[in-house]
Phi, psi and omega in degrees: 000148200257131172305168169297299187288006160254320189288352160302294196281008191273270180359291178300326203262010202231330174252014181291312149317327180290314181302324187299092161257152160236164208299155170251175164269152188280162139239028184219154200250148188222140185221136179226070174282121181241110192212181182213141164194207174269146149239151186215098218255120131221176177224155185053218187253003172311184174258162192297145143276177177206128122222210129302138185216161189251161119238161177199105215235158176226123197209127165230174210200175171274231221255135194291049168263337207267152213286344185214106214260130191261147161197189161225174192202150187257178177203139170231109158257129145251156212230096157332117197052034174216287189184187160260145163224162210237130181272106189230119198243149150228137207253160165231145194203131184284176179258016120325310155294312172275359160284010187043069191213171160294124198200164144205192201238134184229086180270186194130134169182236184229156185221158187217120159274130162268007175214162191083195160316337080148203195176146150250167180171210158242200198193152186215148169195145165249107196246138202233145195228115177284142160332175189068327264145247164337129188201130146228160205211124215258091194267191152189175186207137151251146150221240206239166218011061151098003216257137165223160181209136170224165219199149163231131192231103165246164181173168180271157161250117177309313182296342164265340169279332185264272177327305193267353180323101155247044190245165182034023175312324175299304196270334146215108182318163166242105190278011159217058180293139223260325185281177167263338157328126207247007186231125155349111158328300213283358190260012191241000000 
């Protein structure tokens, strides 16, 4: 019969690799969007609206090296003083947009009002993407009783200004930058 104390270190000595790792890379692309703009809604036989609207968006993607990066993303615009409406898109995106240099993103897919009468339908957006960041973003929506929307958004995405940032690196490093790139998108 075998001890306790050889069959532990038999043990030990068998998952003692697993602890062992080396570094890794990040190898997916990510979006964290925050903006504010206009919107202009309607629905049934009501008349166009204005109001203000939020967005707010969450996504990843495959890997930011590659000249044209595929992903999906949910969006919640709630549109001030009426409801939300809530979004599940899929983007195509150059790797410009994701390198925070100029680029842009082309999303569509489907979306659901949860308020009013509420609607389903599909949902779209073009987004043209600045150093930082920095993003506007041209959305709309058709769905089922009569309902549209079309929307201007601007706002930043946090994960491009930090992780995935590769603009202005001489004047400010990314010291754990996500790409294998170690340079300004624009110098190549």
């Amino acid at each position: 019969m075998r001890s306790p104390i050889a069959c532990l270190a038999a043990l030990g000595a068998l998952l003692a690799p697993l602890a062992w790792s080396s570094p890794s890379r990040a190898d997916a692309s990510a979006w964290t969007f925050v903006g504010a703009g206009a919107i202009g809604w309607k629905q049934g036989e009501s008349d166009l609206v204005f109001d203000g609207a939020l967005s707010c968006d969450v996504g990843v993607g495959t890997t930011p090296d590659a000249p044209v990066i595929v992903g999906g993303l949910m969006r919640a615009t709630p549109i001030l003083d009426s409801g939300i409406d809530l979004a599940l898109l899929a983007r195509v995106a150059t790797r410009g947009f994701q390198a925070g240099q100029l680029g842009l993103a082309l999303d569509a897919g489907g979306y659901r009002r949860l308020w009013g009468a509420g609607s389903t339908g599909v949902a779209g957006a073009l987004t043209l993407g600045a150093p930082l960041g920095i993003s506007l973003s041209l959305q709309g929506s058709y769905g089922t009783d009569k309902a549209m929307s079309f929307a201007a958004i601007a706002g930043i995405d946090l994960l491009r200004l930090t992780v995935y940032r590769q603009s202005l690196l001489p004047l400010w490093p990314n010291p754990f930058p996500a790409q294998q790139r170690g340079q300004d998108v624009a110098s190549r």
